[in-house]
XYZ file of N, CA and C in Angstrom:
414
model
N -103.508 42.972 31.914
C -103.934 43.329 30.802
C -101.694 43.640 30.502
N -101.082 42.807 29.107
C -99.054 42.625 28.888
C -98.968 43.482 28.940
N -98.053 43.470 29.329
C -96.542 44.419 29.093
C -96.223 45.059 27.719
N -96.125 44.224 26.739
C -95.978 43.919 25.607
C -97.393 44.468 25.203
N -98.283 44.714 25.046
C -100.172 44.857 24.550
C -100.676 43.598 23.806
N -99.840 42.432 23.776
C -100.009 41.169 22.599
C -101.258 40.945 23.505
N -102.104 40.532 24.782
C -103.021 40.487 24.874
C -103.753 41.305 24.976
N -103.863 42.122 24.517
C -105.098 43.647 24.603
C -106.298 43.187 24.112
N -107.637 42.610 24.604
C -108.761 42.452 24.123
C -109.296 43.398 22.913
N -109.502 44.638 23.882
C -110.168 45.136 21.668
C -108.671 44.597 20.329
N -107.339 44.103 20.574
C -107.068 43.800 19.641
C -107.456 42.633 18.644
N -108.297 41.855 19.208
C -108.873 40.641 19.317
C -109.427 40.427 17.189
N -109.916 41.284 16.979
C -109.941 41.676 15.733
C -108.885 41.579 14.657
N -108.323 42.855 15.077
C -107.632 42.631 14.271
C -106.199 41.617 14.599
N -105.939 40.515 15.633
C -104.902 38.940 15.376
C -106.644 37.729 13.743
N -107.651 38.154 14.316
C -108.025 37.321 13.627
C -108.691 37.845 12.641
N -108.335 39.077 11.729
C -107.747 39.589 10.245
C -107.124 39.474 9.665
N -105.304 39.396 10.486
C -104.077 38.587 9.369
C -104.257 37.344 9.451
N -104.511 36.581 10.804
C -105.179 35.279 10.537
C -105.871 34.936 9.325
N -107.280 35.030 9.259
C -107.882 34.632 7.697
C -107.316 34.438 6.829
N -106.994 36.195 6.813
C -105.881 36.304 5.599
C -104.784 35.742 5.248
N -103.736 35.228 6.008
C -103.209 34.171 5.644
C -104.280 32.829 4.845
N -104.862 32.929 5.742
C -105.919 31.239 5.288
C -106.011 31.693 4.200
N -106.610 33.149 3.707
C -107.777 32.739 2.235
C -106.508 33.187 1.113
N -105.002 33.939 1.755
C -104.307 33.684 0.442
C -103.167 32.844 0.271
N -103.263 31.624 1.390
C -102.471 31.081 1.620
C -103.142 29.760 0.467
N -104.724 29.780 1.128
C -105.364 28.665 0.414
C -105.673 28.899 -0.934
N -105.988 29.965 -1.239
C -106.373 29.844 -2.368
C -105.676 29.864 -3.967
N -104.449 30.296 -3.441
C -103.834 29.640 -4.778
C -103.321 28.637 -5.169
N -103.277 27.751 -3.731
C -103.300 25.940 -3.580
C -104.615 25.644 -4.404
N -105.184 26.004 -4.095
C -107.130 25.392 -4.626
C -107.024 26.042 -6.887
N -106.942 26.635 -6.789
C -107.122 26.929 -7.907
C -105.851 26.329 -8.814
N -104.516 26.244 -8.516
C -103.616 25.407 -9.629
C -104.050 24.241 -9.608
N -104.315 23.071 -8.243
C -105.572 22.004 -8.900
C -106.119 22.583 -9.665
N -107.300 23.112 -9.953
C -108.107 23.165 -9.845
C -108.494 23.723 -11.357
N -107.000 25.214 -11.830
C -107.084 25.134 -12.683
C -105.993 23.904 -13.955
N -104.849 23.897 -14.036
C -104.031 22.731 -14.312
C -104.742 21.735 -14.150
N -104.896 20.906 -13.185
C -105.386 18.807 -13.043
C -106.772 19.092 -13.392
N -108.006 19.584 -13.195
C -108.678 19.600 -13.281
C -109.433 20.424 -14.598
N -109.391 21.262 -15.049
C -109.816 21.647 -16.408
C -108.763 21.414 -17.658
N -107.299 22.021 -17.436
C -106.207 21.184 -18.100
C -106.672 22.473 -18.826
N -106.491 23.978 -18.612
C -105.703 24.744 -18.807
C -104.093 25.195 -19.006
N -104.549 26.117 -20.341
C -102.725 26.348 -20.593
C -102.418 27.395 -19.860
N -100.882 27.643 -19.741
C -100.099 27.859 -18.362
C -100.995 29.166 -18.160
N -101.012 29.737 -19.351
C -101.295 31.265 -19.789
C -102.789 31.685 -18.446
N -103.262 31.145 -19.274
C -104.625 31.265 -17.912
C -104.546 30.943 -16.423
N -103.879 30.029 -15.907
C -103.694 29.165 -14.542
C -102.935 30.561 -14.623
N -101.900 31.463 -15.127
C -101.023 32.634 -14.377
C -101.518 33.945 -14.190
N -102.383 33.919 -15.136
C -103.023 35.819 -15.250
C -104.290 35.469 -14.281
N -105.087 33.907 -13.038
C -106.039 33.854 -12.498
C -105.253 33.833 -11.192
N -103.811 33.080 -10.989
C -102.926 33.379 -9.328
C -102.534 34.840 -9.649
N -102.430 36.119 -11.174
C -102.390 37.184 -10.548
C -103.204 37.459 -10.593
N -104.177 37.272 -10.489
C -106.182 38.523 -10.474
C -106.165 37.771 -8.922
N -105.900 37.085 -8.089
C -106.312 36.083 -7.326
C -105.577 37.447 -6.046
N -104.186 37.710 -7.078
C -103.234 38.323 -5.767
C -103.541 40.050 -5.787
N -104.191 40.275 -6.524
C -103.779 41.805 -6.648
C -104.345 42.644 -5.899
N -105.745 42.304 -5.178
C -105.970 43.320 -3.607
C -104.394 43.280 -2.503
N -104.477 42.250 -2.593
C -103.155 43.191 -1.732
C -102.081 43.781 -2.467
N -101.857 43.491 -3.978
C -100.951 45.003 -3.855
C -101.558 46.017 -4.144
N -103.095 46.197 -3.810
C -103.692 47.433 -4.301
C -104.008 47.533 -2.188
N -102.961 47.347 -1.450
C -102.771 47.728 0.156
C -102.921 48.749 0.075
N -101.349 49.286 0.173
C -101.493 50.910 0.480
C -102.497 51.239 0.050
N -103.389 51.861 -1.030
C -104.360 52.647 -1.384
C -105.618 52.127 -0.567
N -106.086 50.875 -0.473
C -107.433 50.579 0.302
C -106.816 51.360 2.041
N -105.092 50.745 2.713
C -104.805 51.647 3.776
C -105.337 53.457 3.517
N -104.855 53.883 2.791
C -104.819 55.090 2.806
C -105.851 55.684 2.569
N -106.677 55.015 1.937
C -108.752 54.796 1.753
C -109.063 55.406 3.283
N -108.609 54.464 3.559
C -109.419 54.622 5.591
C -108.872 55.158 6.418
N -108.169 55.651 6.286
C -107.304 56.458 7.031
C -107.730 57.568 7.406
N -108.046 58.475 5.601
C -108.854 59.982 5.484
C -110.283 60.096 5.143
N -111.234 58.874 5.752
C -112.114 58.397 4.461
C -112.301 57.464 5.963
N -112.370 57.738 7.302
C -113.214 57.280 8.723
C -115.048 56.788 8.290
N -115.806 55.870 8.813
C -117.605 55.704 8.605
C -117.517 55.975 10.011
N -118.648 56.284 10.273
C -119.146 56.596 11.597
C -118.188 56.472 13.023
N -116.409 57.065 12.789
C -115.961 58.248 13.494
C -115.157 56.853 13.298
N -115.203 55.468 12.882
C -114.297 54.235 12.858
C -112.891 54.534 10.819
N -111.678 53.866 11.941
C -111.390 54.453 10.541
C -110.787 53.285 9.517
N -110.690 51.771 10.316
C -110.752 50.479 9.840
C -111.439 49.358 10.002
N -112.364 49.261 11.285
C -113.605 48.147 11.211
C -114.765 48.798 10.513
N -115.522 49.340 9.858
C -116.372 49.667 8.809
C -115.909 48.750 7.626
N -114.156 49.005 7.078
C -113.889 48.258 6.687
C -113.654 47.713 6.342
N -112.991 46.969 6.840
C -112.450 45.882 7.468
C -114.331 44.516 7.496
N -115.485 44.745 7.778
C -116.970 44.813 8.322
C -116.652 44.267 5.804
N -116.586 44.816 5.891
C -117.059 45.315 4.446
C -116.421 44.451 3.127
N -115.912 44.203 3.840
C -114.159 43.668 3.705
C -114.825 42.148 3.858
N -115.005 41.851 4.664
C -115.016 40.648 4.592
C -115.980 39.836 4.053
N -117.425 41.345 3.771
C -118.994 40.526 3.643
C -118.585 40.179 2.254
N -117.747 40.665 1.854
C -118.005 40.620 0.069
C -116.960 40.085 -0.449
N -115.587 39.149 0.296
C -114.795 37.645 0.271
C -115.097 37.273 0.848
N -117.033 36.409 2.204
C -118.092 35.494 2.507
C -119.026 35.706 0.517
N -119.818 36.906 0.198
C -120.515 36.395 -0.290
C -120.228 35.894 -2.150
N -118.867 36.672 -2.334
C -117.878 35.801 -2.994
C -117.041 34.254 -3.375
N -116.607 33.970 -2.309
C -116.678 32.552 -2.311
C -117.875 31.891 -1.430
N -119.276 32.116 -0.784
C -120.468 31.641 -1.447
C -121.083 31.592 -2.691
N -120.538 32.243 -3.832
C -120.842 32.304 -4.706
C -120.289 31.603 -6.356
N -119.294 30.910 -5.339
C -118.114 30.078 -5.586
C -118.024 28.435 -5.628
N -119.139 29.280 -4.153
C -119.909 27.769 -3.970
C -120.452 26.858 -4.864
N -121.270 27.869 -4.576
C -122.568 27.325 -5.019
C -122.684 26.945 -6.988
N -121.272 27.816 -7.700
C -121.745 27.129 -9.305
C -121.279 26.224 -9.298
N -121.496 25.120 -9.988
C -121.795 24.098 -10.427
C -120.467 23.972 -11.369
N -119.803 22.557 -11.380
C -118.369 22.253 -12.023
C -118.614 21.665 -13.204
N -118.013 21.822 -14.140
C -117.644 20.876 -15.691
C -117.303 19.939 -15.562
N -117.784 18.671 -16.301
C -117.256 17.280 -15.540
C -115.578 17.565 -15.848
N -114.383 16.031 -15.365
C -113.167 17.088 -15.333
C -113.238 16.807 -17.045
N -111.435 16.788 -17.426
C -111.032 17.280 -18.755
C -110.970 15.494 -19.078
N -109.677 14.727 -17.964
C -110.026 13.908 -18.291
C -110.487 12.939 -17.267
N -111.172 11.699 -17.650
C -111.893 10.502 -16.704
C -111.228 9.923 -15.626
N -112.004 10.140 -14.944
C -111.474 9.224 -13.408
C -112.237 8.069 -14.367
N -111.193 7.773 -12.886
C -111.450 6.028 -12.190
C -111.059 5.713 -10.331
N -111.689 5.153 -10.262
C -111.742 5.861 -8.929
C -111.296 6.788 -8.735
N -110.143 7.059 -7.900
C -110.011 8.613 -6.719
C -108.655 8.992 -7.828
N -108.576 8.637 -9.623
C -107.012 9.432 -9.960
C -107.588 9.243 -11.613
N -108.314 10.498 -12.210
C -107.650 10.958 -12.955
C -106.873 9.912 -14.315
N -107.294 9.555 -15.424
C -106.928 8.023 -16.666
C -106.245 9.322 -17.612
N -104.992 9.493 -17.637
C -104.114 10.507 -18.305
C -103.089 9.649 -19.041
N -103.025 8.384 -19.453
C -102.366 6.713 -20.400
C -103.701 6.686 -20.770
N -102.949 5.875 -22.099
C -103.991 3.729 -21.608
C -102.380 3.266 -22.703
N -103.448 2.483 -22.268
C -101.762 1.047 -22.475
C -101.757 0.615 -23.894
N -101.532 0.429 -24.832
C -102.424 -0.047 -26.514
C -102.303 -1.466 -25.808
N -102.727 -2.594 -28.029
C -102.207 -3.698 -27.603
C -101.659 -4.286 -27.571
N -100.663 -3.230 -28.201
C -99.152 -3.832 -27.960
C -97.409 -4.214 -27.331
N -98.623 -3.499 -26.254
C -98.472 -2.698 -24.568
C -97.410 -1.437 -24.440
N -97.981 -1.161 -25.850
C -97.336 0.720 -25.072
C -98.337 0.932 -24.930
N -97.946 2.759 -24.002
C -98.800 3.571 -23.904
C -98.679 5.058 -24.781
N -99.659 4.835 -24.685
C -100.458 6.840 -24.793
C -101.076 6.982 -24.582
N -101.046 7.996 -25.064
C -102.121 9.875 -23.989
C -103.321 9.187 -23.777
N -104.465 8.662 -23.483
C -105.744 8.942 -22.915
C -106.413 9.601 -24.123
N -108.068 10.085 -24.076
C -108.606 10.618 -25.205
C -109.441 11.706 -23.850
N -109.502 12.502 -23.889
C -109.908 13.542 -22.489
C -111.817 13.153 -22.423
N -111.954 13.117 -21.363
C -113.429 12.595 -20.824
C -114.281 14.131 -21.530
N -114.058 15.218 -21.303
C -114.784 16.802 -21.829
C -112.842 17.685 -21.955
N -112.882 17.377 -23.791
C -112.103 18.441 -23.690
C -111.975 19.933 -24.124
N -113.586 19.914 -24.428
C -114.485 21.806 -23.635
C -114.663 22.332 -21.904
N -113.719 20.410 -20.881
C -113.691 21.522 -19.907
C -113.199 23.561 -19.868
N -111.557 22.989 -20.457
C -111.100 25.052 -20.176
C -111.679 25.562 -20.347
N -112.939 25.397 -21.703
C -113.847 26.745 -22.049
C -114.898 26.412 -21.111
N -115.489 25.826 -20.379
C -117.089 26.203 -19.432
C -116.274 26.524 -18.211
N -114.502 26.414 -17.447
C -113.970 26.860 -16.071
C -114.124 28.219 -16.264
């Protein structure tokens, strides 16, 4: 056993918990930006709302902590709540992974979106979207 308690095997679950929270809270906002603004081409306020909703559970951290301290389940204060929370997170992510994606707003050629086209006189103008209703479908 380490003197500072950093190698306590009983704490491994808590270390993994905070690692996973970092992955979720670091990864989800990054994918939301590309999906909403790049793929669906939604208005900025829609993206801002989605980003706020994603980080909302972190705002309730104090209340969730008070609930699990005041109302233990089977004598455990945190473990059942952690298991329930991660099961809920896994179910939500699994559901999102199985939803079909609408076609993207912009046409795709190769691996890039076509946002501009060259005109007959050599100028450049905005391309027509392939799916103008993408923002409503997402």
